[in-house]
Amino acid sequence: MNSQGCFITVEGGEGAGKTTNMTFIKQCLDNWEVPYIHTREPGGTELAEQIRELLLNKRDEKVAPTAELLLVFAARAQHLAEVIIPALQQGKVVLCDRFTDATYAYQGGGRQLDVSLIQDLEQRVQGTLRPDLTLLLDVSIETGMARAGQRGELDRFEQENIAFFNRVREAYLARAAEYPQQFAIIDAGKSLNEVQKQIKSVLAKRLNISNE
Ligand code: T5A
């Protein structure tokens, strides 16, 4: 636990179903009368949302991977100071759509940046703050891309190639293997009903909800 609150993050590759399942998680927390805030990365504050636009918008200029990494952490520093840390200090559940594990997956795995650089920035920006629980929605690249494709125009990340997304998935799974106490891997290739059953069971256990 961080202070009295609980920091829960949801991660996954493209088309894993984060947005869809986030709605379900919020319904669970509402039903259990658990006080929470819902936020996302990159983003979550006015400044961080502007950085999100810089990161996601397609552009002619090729973005240097280190510039991308620093923008992600700039947004995160603001998000932590303004939203995440105050909410945890108030004893709330912070439900965050992506966090630093996405940086390990996309900038570390996908862009193949030196992991020690990410670790260094993580330490400087977050200190010892880490998620208490990370729900990793894991789905095959083929299924994920087919689902993401249904949504219309692709953003700057979604335009990457299959090799990039394979590295992202491998990096997520490697993080989950390294930090089994933090991660719960959800098989997101299953039907929505089955996915949500898995999510509800993990959440209830972590939040000590007996009457789920
Ligand atoms: N990023 C982020 C970094 O590079 N570094 C970082 O440090 C951080 C924090 C934006 C991008 O930023 C990058 C990674 C990302 O590329 P995002 O907005 O979270 O991050 O990006 P998305 O991956 O696009 O997230 P979404 O939540 O919008 O999309 P999802 O996960 O694809 O979810 P969703 O719910 O829209 O599902 C897609 C479709 O699949 C269907 C849904 O109905 C929907 O149509 N679906 C299912 N269909 C059948 N069975 C199921 N089980 C289904 N689940 C969902």
XYZ file of N, CA and C and ligand atoms in Angstrom:
691
model
N 0.841 -1.216 0.000
C 0.000 0.000 0.000
C 0.875 1.265 0.000
N 0.418 2.302 -0.683
C 1.080 3.593 -0.664
C 0.301 4.503 0.268
N 0.918 5.010 1.323
C 0.215 5.739 2.384
C -0.992 4.885 2.792
N -2.213 5.525 2.852
C -3.380 4.690 3.161
C -4.089 4.244 1.883
N -3.741 4.831 0.747
C -4.458 4.529 -0.494
C -3.956 3.269 -1.168
N -4.522 2.998 -2.330
C -4.101 1.825 -3.092
C -3.968 2.245 -4.556
N -2.808 1.987 -5.117
C -2.509 2.445 -6.467
C -2.659 1.265 -7.437
N -3.707 1.344 -8.268
C -4.007 0.250 -9.206
C -3.814 0.746 -10.640
N -3.012 0.037 -11.399
C -2.815 0.429 -12.795
C -3.330 -0.672 -13.722
N -3.740 -0.246 -14.915
C -4.209 -1.191 -15.924
C -3.321 -1.020 -17.150
N -2.768 -2.113 -17.613
C -1.814 -2.077 -18.727
C -2.209 -3.087 -19.803
N -1.612 -2.924 -20.952
C -1.826 -3.880 -22.038
C -1.437 -3.257 -23.364
N -1.243 -4.108 -24.354
C -0.894 -3.624 -25.687
C -2.119 -3.033 -26.382
N -1.944 -2.692 -27.633
C -3.047 -2.087 -28.397
C -4.191 -3.097 -28.535
N -5.412 -2.615 -28.344
C -6.588 -3.473 -28.534
C -6.814 -4.487 -27.422
N -6.136 -4.306 -26.302
C -6.284 -5.269 -25.195
C -7.612 -5.109 -24.464
N -8.225 -3.931 -24.606
C -9.539 -3.717 -23.970
C -9.472 -2.884 -22.708
N -8.478 -2.015 -22.595
C -8.336 -1.212 -21.365
C -9.541 -0.314 -21.118
N -9.929 0.433 -22.129
C -11.041 1.375 -21.951
C -12.324 0.634 -21.574
N -12.592 -0.442 -22.298
C -13.799 -1.235 -22.043
C -13.795 -1.751 -20.604
N -12.679 -2.284 -20.170
C -12.626 -2.894 -18.838
C -12.495 -1.864 -17.719
N -11.993 -0.698 -18.058
C -11.913 0.375 -17.065
C -13.322 0.739 -16.602
N -14.263 0.789 -17.529
C -15.651 1.085 -17.194
C -16.181 0.032 -16.217
N -15.833 -1.216 -16.485
C -16.275 -2.315 -15.615
C -15.635 -2.192 -14.222
N -14.353 -1.866 -14.165
C -13.659 -1.739 -12.874
C -14.304 -0.618 -12.053
N -14.627 0.483 -12.718
C -15.263 1.608 -12.002
C -16.623 1.174 -11.437
N -17.354 0.369 -12.209
C -18.661 -0.136 -11.716
C -18.456 -0.998 -10.470
N -17.419 -1.847 -10.486
C -17.127 -2.705 -9.317
C -16.841 -1.819 -8.105
N -15.997 -0.816 -8.277
C -15.614 0.038 -7.145
C -16.831 0.810 -6.631
N -17.683 1.266 -7.559
C -18.910 1.962 -7.152
C -19.792 1.021 -6.326
N -19.974 -0.206 -6.831
C -20.831 -1.183 -6.118
C -20.284 -1.501 -4.728
N -18.973 -1.542 -4.615
C -18.349 -1.871 -3.321
C -18.186 -0.628 -2.428
N -18.602 0.528 -2.970
C -18.501 1.809 -2.248
C -17.074 2.115 -1.817
N -16.157 1.842 -2.726
C -14.738 2.144 -2.487
C -14.450 3.532 -3.075
N -13.929 4.477 -2.283
C -13.613 5.798 -2.847
C -12.403 5.722 -3.781
N -12.566 6.271 -4.981
C -11.459 6.178 -5.944
C -11.446 7.396 -6.860
N -10.303 7.571 -7.505
C -10.262 8.490 -8.642
C -9.794 7.678 -9.842
N -10.220 8.111 -11.009
C -9.809 7.448 -12.242
C -8.990 8.437 -13.056
N -7.840 8.012 -13.506
C -6.995 8.916 -14.280
C -6.222 8.102 -15.326
N -5.400 8.779 -16.120
C -4.711 8.041 -17.187
C -3.349 8.628 -17.487
N -2.535 7.825 -18.160
C -1.235 8.301 -18.636
C -1.047 7.905 -20.091
N -0.315 8.693 -20.914
C 0.101 10.026 -20.518
C -1.140 10.891 -20.345
N -1.100 11.781 -19.359
C -2.219 12.698 -19.161
C -2.592 12.827 -17.702
N -3.837 13.196 -17.458
C -4.350 13.281 -16.084
C -4.327 14.669 -15.482
N -3.621 15.617 -16.101
C -3.669 17.030 -15.688
C -3.660 17.839 -16.983
N -3.906 19.140 -16.851
C -3.958 19.972 -18.060
C -2.626 19.915 -18.835
N -1.537 20.103 -18.096
C -0.222 20.076 -18.747
C 0.080 18.691 -19.318
N -0.196 17.657 -18.526
C 0.128 16.296 -18.960
C -0.730 15.871 -20.154
N -1.967 16.381 -20.232
C -2.812 16.077 -21.398
C -2.251 16.752 -22.656
N -1.653 17.941 -22.466
C -1.032 18.604 -23.625
C 0.179 17.799 -24.100
N 0.926 17.255 -23.141
C 2.080 16.416 -23.513
C 1.580 15.150 -24.221
N 0.442 14.617 -23.738
C -0.146 13.432 -24.396
C -0.390 13.705 -25.887
N -0.950 14.896 -26.152
C -1.218 15.227 -27.560
C 0.070 15.263 -28.363
N 1.118 15.848 -27.759
C 2.413 15.892 -28.457
C 2.898 14.476 -28.763
N 2.679 13.566 -27.818
C 3.173 12.199 -27.966
C 2.360 11.381 -28.967
N 1.039 11.568 -28.956
C 0.185 10.691 -29.766
C -0.075 11.188 -31.186
N -0.024 12.521 -31.363
C -0.340 13.042 -32.699
C 0.701 12.608 -33.717
N 0.180 12.242 -34.906
C 1.091 11.878 -35.980
C 1.790 13.134 -36.467
N 3.068 13.014 -36.821
C 3.815 14.181 -37.308
C 4.826 13.725 -38.344
N 5.264 14.662 -39.177
C 6.251 14.323 -40.212
C 7.616 14.114 -39.593
N 7.910 14.927 -38.563
C 9.223 14.842 -37.914
C 9.327 13.529 -37.142
N 10.457 12.829 -37.290
C 10.635 11.584 -36.533
C 11.002 11.944 -35.091
N 10.270 11.378 -34.154
C 10.526 11.704 -32.741
C 11.657 10.827 -32.221
N 12.693 11.445 -31.680
C 13.818 10.682 -31.121
C 13.317 9.911 -29.903
N 13.648 8.608 -29.778
C 13.144 7.815 -28.643
C 13.439 8.441 -27.286
N 14.604 9.078 -27.126
C 14.910 9.685 -25.821
C 14.011 10.891 -25.565
N 13.680 11.637 -26.622
C 12.760 12.776 -26.457
C 11.390 12.252 -26.022
N 10.968 11.145 -26.634
C 9.677 10.527 -26.279
C 9.684 10.114 -24.799
N 10.774 9.488 -24.394
C 10.889 9.023 -23.000
C 10.818 10.191 -22.015
N 11.522 11.263 -22.334
C 11.538 12.412 -21.416
C 10.175 13.090 -21.358
N 9.467 13.124 -22.485
C 8.109 13.692 -22.476
C 7.177 12.849 -21.600
N 7.310 11.530 -21.703
C 6.478 10.638 -20.880
C 6.720 10.910 -19.399
N 7.979 11.050 -19.016
C 8.274 11.283 -17.604
C 7.956 12.719 -17.167
N 8.019 13.669 -18.087
C 7.622 15.042 -17.739
C 6.133 15.052 -17.387
N 5.341 14.389 -18.217
C 3.896 14.297 -17.942
C 3.666 13.579 -16.612
N 4.425 12.528 -16.387
C 4.249 11.719 -15.158
C 4.573 12.530 -13.900
N 5.628 13.335 -13.974
C 6.022 14.128 -12.797
C 4.879 15.064 -12.398
N 4.261 15.691 -13.396
C 3.145 16.606 -13.122
C 1.931 15.846 -12.575
N 1.661 14.719 -13.196
C 0.515 13.877 -12.810
C 0.656 13.385 -11.368
N 1.856 12.968 -11.016
C 2.113 12.496 -9.647
C 1.882 13.615 -8.636
N 2.474 14.779 -8.937
C 2.417 15.885 -7.971
C 1.000 16.407 -7.794
N 0.277 16.493 -8.921
C -1.022 17.162 -8.882
C -2.177 16.225 -8.534
N -2.071 14.969 -8.948
C -3.235 14.074 -8.834
C -2.955 12.809 -8.005
N -1.965 12.045 -8.396
C -1.811 10.698 -7.820
C -1.415 10.740 -6.342
N -0.369 11.478 -6.024
C 0.109 11.480 -4.627
C -0.943 12.077 -3.684
N -1.563 13.229 -4.027
C -2.595 13.747 -3.119
C -3.737 12.751 -2.893
N -4.177 12.061 -3.944
C -5.299 11.107 -3.776
C -4.883 9.931 -2.891
N -3.683 9.431 -3.070
C -3.217 8.317 -2.222
C -3.120 8.783 -0.766
N -2.670 10.029 -0.599
C -2.562 10.551 0.774
C -3.927 10.699 1.439
N -4.963 10.872 0.601
C -6.334 10.946 1.158
C -6.933 9.560 1.356
N -6.150 8.527 1.105
C -6.615 7.160 1.352
C -7.463 6.578 0.236
N -7.442 7.220 -0.937
C -8.295 6.737 -2.030
C -7.600 5.648 -2.842
N -8.412 4.916 -3.582
C -7.870 4.050 -4.621
C -7.589 4.947 -5.829
N -6.407 4.859 -6.377
C -6.085 5.567 -7.616
C -6.071 4.523 -8.727
N -7.005 4.676 -9.650
C -7.146 3.751 -10.770
C -6.557 4.448 -11.994
N -5.438 3.956 -12.455
C -4.717 4.678 -13.509
C -4.562 3.818 -14.761
N -5.033 4.363 -15.870
C -4.937 3.717 -17.173
C -3.507 3.934 -17.697
N -2.679 2.942 -17.538
C -1.243 2.938 -17.870
C -0.430 3.760 -16.862
N 0.814 3.309 -16.663
C 1.775 4.036 -15.830
C 3.178 3.602 -16.294
N 4.126 3.549 -15.376
C 5.523 3.370 -15.793
C 5.804 2.011 -16.444
N 4.974 1.011 -16.144
C 5.193 -0.266 -16.837
C 4.989 -0.108 -18.342
N 4.134 0.851 -18.726
C 3.971 1.140 -20.164
C 5.270 1.714 -20.733
N 5.990 2.463 -19.919
C 7.262 3.026 -20.394
C 8.288 1.906 -20.605
N 8.327 0.963 -19.652
C 9.229 -0.187 -19.838
C 8.840 -0.969 -21.098
N 7.515 -1.083 -21.337
C 7.059 -1.872 -22.488
C 7.280 -1.137 -23.821
N 6.847 0.135 -23.885
C 6.881 0.851 -25.174
C 8.244 1.478 -25.466
N 8.791 2.209 -24.474
C 10.082 2.867 -24.744
C 11.240 1.863 -24.554
N 11.101 0.981 -23.537
C 12.141 -0.020 -23.311
C 12.056 -1.139 -24.337
N 10.902 -1.836 -24.378
C 10.722 -2.939 -25.322
C 10.579 -2.437 -26.752
N 9.538 -1.666 -26.997
C 9.236 -1.207 -28.358
C 10.366 -0.413 -28.985
N 10.793 0.655 -28.308
C 11.836 1.535 -28.892
C 13.247 1.055 -28.591
N 13.357 0.049 -27.754
C 14.650 -0.556 -27.397
C 15.619 0.416 -26.734
N 15.066 1.307 -25.918
C 15.926 2.208 -25.145
C 16.556 1.448 -23.978
N 17.682 1.938 -23.515
C 18.401 1.322 -22.414
C 17.518 1.320 -21.147
N 17.279 0.139 -20.618
C 16.382 0.022 -19.459
C 16.927 0.777 -18.246
N 18.243 0.863 -18.130
C 18.809 1.555 -16.955
C 18.448 3.045 -16.974
N 18.257 3.592 -18.172
C 17.839 4.998 -18.284
C 16.411 5.160 -17.738
N 15.546 4.208 -18.062
C 14.162 4.241 -17.563
C 14.163 4.060 -16.046
N 14.970 3.124 -15.571
C 15.034 2.891 -14.111
C 15.492 4.141 -13.380
N 16.458 4.822 -13.970
C 17.000 6.032 -13.351
C 15.916 7.111 -13.259
N 15.194 7.316 -14.377
C 14.130 8.330 -14.379
C 12.999 7.933 -13.434
N 12.674 6.658 -13.406
C 11.621 6.170 -12.500
C 11.970 6.529 -11.056
N 13.216 6.257 -10.684
C 13.659 6.530 -9.321
C 13.603 8.024 -9.008
N 14.065 8.831 -9.976
C 14.114 10.285 -9.726
C 12.726 10.905 -9.697
N 11.835 10.445 -10.554
C 10.507 11.060 -10.653
C 9.538 10.508 -9.598
N 9.651 9.215 -9.314
C 8.660 8.587 -8.424
C 9.190 8.284 -7.031
N 10.505 8.332 -6.834
C 11.057 7.849 -5.571
C 10.707 6.384 -5.425
N 10.103 6.023 -4.295
C 9.786 4.602 -4.071
C 8.354 4.252 -4.487
N 7.614 5.221 -4.991
C 6.205 4.955 -5.343
C 6.091 3.986 -6.537
N 5.384 2.899 -6.316
C 5.129 1.898 -7.360
C 3.668 1.466 -7.248
N 3.071 0.938 -8.319
C 1.691 0.456 -8.205
C 1.587 -0.690 -7.188
N 0.464 -0.731 -6.465
C 0.204 -1.860 -5.558
C -0.295 -3.063 -6.353
N -1.036 -2.762 -7.417
C -1.583 -3.837 -8.262
C -1.596 -3.354 -9.711
N -1.106 -4.208 -10.593
C -1.179 -3.910 -12.023
C -1.923 -5.036 -12.716
N -3.048 -4.683 -13.339
C -3.799 -5.660 -14.134
C -3.244 -5.593 -15.550
N -2.574 -6.653 -15.962
C -2.007 -6.676 -17.313
C -2.957 -7.446 -18.222
N -3.617 -6.710 -19.128
C -4.530 -7.347 -20.087
C -3.681 -7.863 -21.239
N -3.504 -9.162 -21.275
C -2.604 -9.747 -22.273
C -3.408 -10.396 -23.397
N -3.071 -9.993 -24.611
C -3.787 -10.536 -25.774
C -2.782 -10.713 -26.918
N -3.043 -11.655 -27.806
C -2.121 -11.849 -28.942
C -2.111 -10.585 -29.802
N -1.008 -10.365 -30.496
C -0.878 -9.151 -31.331
C -1.965 -9.152 -32.412
N -2.218 -10.326 -32.984
C -3.204 -10.415 -34.074
C -4.588 -9.971 -33.578
N -5.010 -10.538 -32.442
C -6.334 -10.184 -31.908
C -6.376 -8.711 -31.521
N -5.319 -8.246 -30.855
C -5.270 -6.851 -30.403
C -5.335 -5.876 -31.565
N -4.573 -6.149 -32.610
C -4.557 -5.236 -33.761
C -5.908 -5.237 -34.474
N -6.524 -6.410 -34.567
C -7.838 -6.493 -35.227
C -8.854 -5.661 -34.448
N -8.788 -5.747 -33.099
C -9.730 -4.968 -32.280
C -9.439 -3.467 -32.394
N -8.149 -3.096 -32.316
C -7.781 -1.674 -32.374
C -8.175 -1.083 -33.725
N -8.068 -1.897 -34.782
C -8.375 -1.441 -36.135
C -9.831 -1.041 -36.286
N -10.698 -1.633 -35.435
C -12.146 -1.320 -35.535
C -12.432 0.105 -35.092
N -11.461 0.724 -34.381
C -11.758 2.028 -33.766
C -11.565 3.207 -34.712
N -11.047 2.950 -35.919
C -10.856 4.065 -36.859
C -9.405 4.467 -36.977
N -9.158 5.771 -37.041
C -7.803 6.253 -37.351
C -6.793 5.869 -36.264
N -5.610 5.457 -36.693
C -4.588 5.008 -35.747
C -3.724 6.180 -35.288
N -3.319 6.176 -33.980
C -2.420 7.239 -33.508
C -0.967 6.890 -33.816
N -0.021 7.728 -33.341
C 1.390 7.558 -33.709
C 1.940 6.197 -33.280
N 1.506 5.701 -32.099
C 1.995 4.400 -31.630
C 1.331 3.253 -32.387
N 0.035 3.419 -32.636
C -0.707 2.332 -33.279
C -0.241 2.080 -34.707
N 0.531 3.034 -35.262
C 1.017 2.860 -36.628
C 2.307 2.047 -36.703
N 2.827 1.645 -35.547
C 4.070 0.871 -35.534
C 3.854 -0.517 -36.154
N 4.980 -1.248 -36.348
C 4.853 -2.555 -37.001
C 4.722 -3.701 -35.992
N 4.484 -4.895 -36.515
C 4.237 -6.074 -35.669
C 5.427 -6.354 -34.752
N 6.655 -6.179 -35.270
C 7.844 -6.462 -34.447
C 7.850 -5.556 -33.215
N 7.477 -4.297 -33.402
C 7.390 -3.338 -32.287
C 6.392 -3.863 -31.238
N 5.220 -4.269 -31.694
C 4.181 -4.715 -30.745
C 4.555 -6.029 -30.070
N 5.292 -6.880 -30.789
C 5.792 -8.109 -30.152
C 6.755 -7.763 -29.024
N 7.616 -6.795 -29.264
C 8.576 -6.401 -28.207
C 7.842 -5.783 -27.016
N 6.791 -4.999 -27.313
C 5.988 -4.403 -26.225
C 5.376 -5.517 -25.376
N 4.789 -6.498 -26.040
C 4.130 -7.586 -25.288
C 5.155 -8.369 -24.459
N 6.293 -8.683 -25.101
C 7.331 -9.438 -24.376
C 7.820 -8.659 -23.159
N 7.975 -7.354 -23.315
C 8.472 -6.534 -22.199
C 7.452 -6.512 -21.054
N 6.171 -6.418 -21.391
C 5.130 -6.462 -20.345
C 5.195 -7.804 -19.605
N 5.289 -8.893 -20.371
C 5.282 -10.211 -19.733
C 6.537 -10.411 -18.883
N 7.650 -9.831 -19.336
C 8.890 -9.927 -18.546
C 8.735 -9.150 -17.232
N 8.103 -7.993 -17.286
C 7.853 -7.208 -16.055
C 6.962 -8.011 -15.105
N 5.938 -8.647 -15.662
C 5.016 -9.422 -14.820
C 5.743 -10.591 -14.159
N 6.665 -11.204 -14.893
C 7.410 -12.333 -14.322
C 8.367 -11.840 -13.239
N 8.905 -10.637 -13.434
C 9.870 -10.095 -12.467
C 9.182 -9.602 -11.187
N 7.939 -9.114 -11.334
C 7.226 -8.549 -10.174
C 5.872 -9.245 -9.965
N 5.908 -10.526 -9.619
C 4.647 -11.281 -9.492
C 3.723 -10.771 -8.390
N 4.283 -10.100 -7.386
C 3.433 -9.557 -6.308
C 2.592 -8.391 -6.809
N 3.144 -7.652 -7.764
C 2.451 -6.461 -8.297
C 1.466 -6.828 -9.413
N 1.872 -7.758 -10.272
C 1.102 -8.016 -11.496
C 0.082 -9.139 -11.365
N -1.075 -8.940 -12.004
C -2.010 -10.036 -12.258
C -2.190 -10.052 -13.778
N -1.846 -11.172 -14.385
C -2.019 -11.269 -15.844
C -3.436 -11.750 -16.133
N -4.143 -10.952 -16.926
C -5.522 -11.278 -17.308
C -5.505 -11.744 -18.767
N -6.075 -12.902 -19.020
C -6.127 -13.397 -20.400
C -7.223 -12.623 -21.137
N -6.788 -11.566 -21.848
C -7.742 -10.654 -22.490
C -8.170 -11.132 -23.868
N -7.707 -12.313 -24.258
C -8.132 -12.883 -25.538
C -9.482 -13.584 -25.405
N -9.904 -13.782 -24.155
C -11.179 -14.479 -23.923
C -12.362 -13.525 -24.134
N -13.572 -14.086 -23.978
C -14.769 -13.238 -24.152
C -14.771 -12.166 -23.060
N -15.470 -11.076 -23.328
C -15.501 -9.959 -22.385
C -16.008 -10.418 -21.017
N -17.003 -11.281 -21.041
C -17.572 -11.788 -19.797
C -16.506 -12.529 -18.971
N -15.730 -13.367 -19.629
C -14.691 -14.131 -18.921
C -13.565 -13.217 -18.439
N -13.212 -12.235 -19.267
C -12.164 -11.276 -18.884
C -12.601 -10.541 -17.614
N -13.851 -10.117 -17.590
C -14.322 -9.318 -16.452
C -14.463 -10.156 -15.190
N -14.749 -11.445 -15.351
C -14.774 -12.345 -14.197
C -13.381 -12.418 -13.559
N -12.365 -12.544 -14.405
C -10.983 -12.604 -13.897
C -10.643 -11.304 -13.168
N -10.995 -10.168 -13.794
C -10.654 -8.859 -13.221
C -11.333 -8.676 -11.863
N -12.599 -9.012 -11.797
C -13.364 -8.807 -10.561
C -12.775 -9.634 -9.416
N -12.395 -10.845 -9.726
C -11.857 -11.726 -8.689
C -10.513 -11.186 -8.150
N -9.641 -10.726 -9.040
C -8.342 -10.179 -8.607
C -8.546 -8.915 -7.774
N -9.452 -8.050 -8.255
C -9.700 -6.775 -7.554
C -10.259 -7.013 -6.152
N -11.247 -7.905 -6.069
C -11.898 -8.170 -4.780
C -10.872 -8.691 -3.778
N -10.003 -9.567 -4.259
C -8.990 -10.150 -3.373
C -8.042 -9.047 -2.869
N -7.603 -8.194 -3.805
C -6.615 -7.163 -3.450
C -7.206 -6.126 -2.498
N -8.516 -5.842 -2.666
C -9.155 -4.809 -1.842
C -9.885 -5.403 -0.633
N -9.686 -6.708 -0.423
C -10.326 -7.402 0.719
C -11.843 -7.244 0.727
N -12.453 -7.409 -0.459
C -13.913 -7.344 -0.552
C -14.432 -8.781 -0.423
N -15.246 -9.037 0.583
C -15.682 -10.426 0.787
C -17.001 -10.724 0.066
N -17.856 -9.691 -0.070
C -19.193 -9.937 -0.654
C -19.260 -9.473 -2.100
N -18.321 -9.924 -2.956
C -18.306 -9.459 -4.344
C -19.506 -9.982 -5.123
N 2.532 5.092 -23.956
C 1.895 5.319 -22.772
C 3.923 4.995 -24.005
O 4.503 4.799 -25.072
N 4.642 5.116 -22.838
C 4.045 5.352 -21.629
O 4.742 5.449 -20.603
C 2.602 5.466 -21.592
C 1.926 5.721 -20.287
C -1.670 5.832 -25.489
C -0.346 5.372 -26.025
O 0.699 5.868 -25.210
C 1.758 4.950 -25.199
C 1.096 3.601 -25.336
C -0.154 3.872 -26.135
O 0.095 3.567 -27.484
P -3.764 4.629 -24.534
O -4.658 5.749 -24.823
O -3.880 4.003 -23.222
O -2.199 4.995 -24.577
O -3.864 3.638 -25.781
P -4.681 2.484 -26.294
O -3.836 1.259 -26.299
O -5.209 2.929 -27.604
O -5.819 2.214 -25.212
P -7.356 2.043 -25.271
O -7.786 1.750 -23.888
O -7.981 3.209 -25.951
O -7.575 0.815 -26.158
P -7.757 -0.671 -25.929
O -6.956 -1.291 -24.874
O -7.539 -1.185 -27.287
O -9.259 -0.874 -25.439
P -10.707 -0.790 -26.008
O -11.506 -0.976 -24.829
O -10.877 0.441 -26.846
O -10.874 -2.113 -26.920
C -10.694 -2.126 -28.315
C -11.875 -2.849 -29.013
O -11.892 -4.216 -28.623
C -13.169 -4.589 -28.120
C -13.820 -3.285 -27.657
O -15.215 -3.381 -27.668
C -13.260 -2.283 -28.651
O -14.037 -2.298 -29.806
N -12.929 -5.546 -27.029
C -13.247 -6.867 -27.078
N -13.816 -7.594 -28.043
C -13.974 -8.937 -27.775
N -13.578 -9.534 -26.622
C -13.018 -8.839 -25.648
N -12.609 -9.454 -24.531
C -12.811 -7.427 -25.858
N -12.235 -6.442 -25.117
C -12.321 -5.312 -25.840
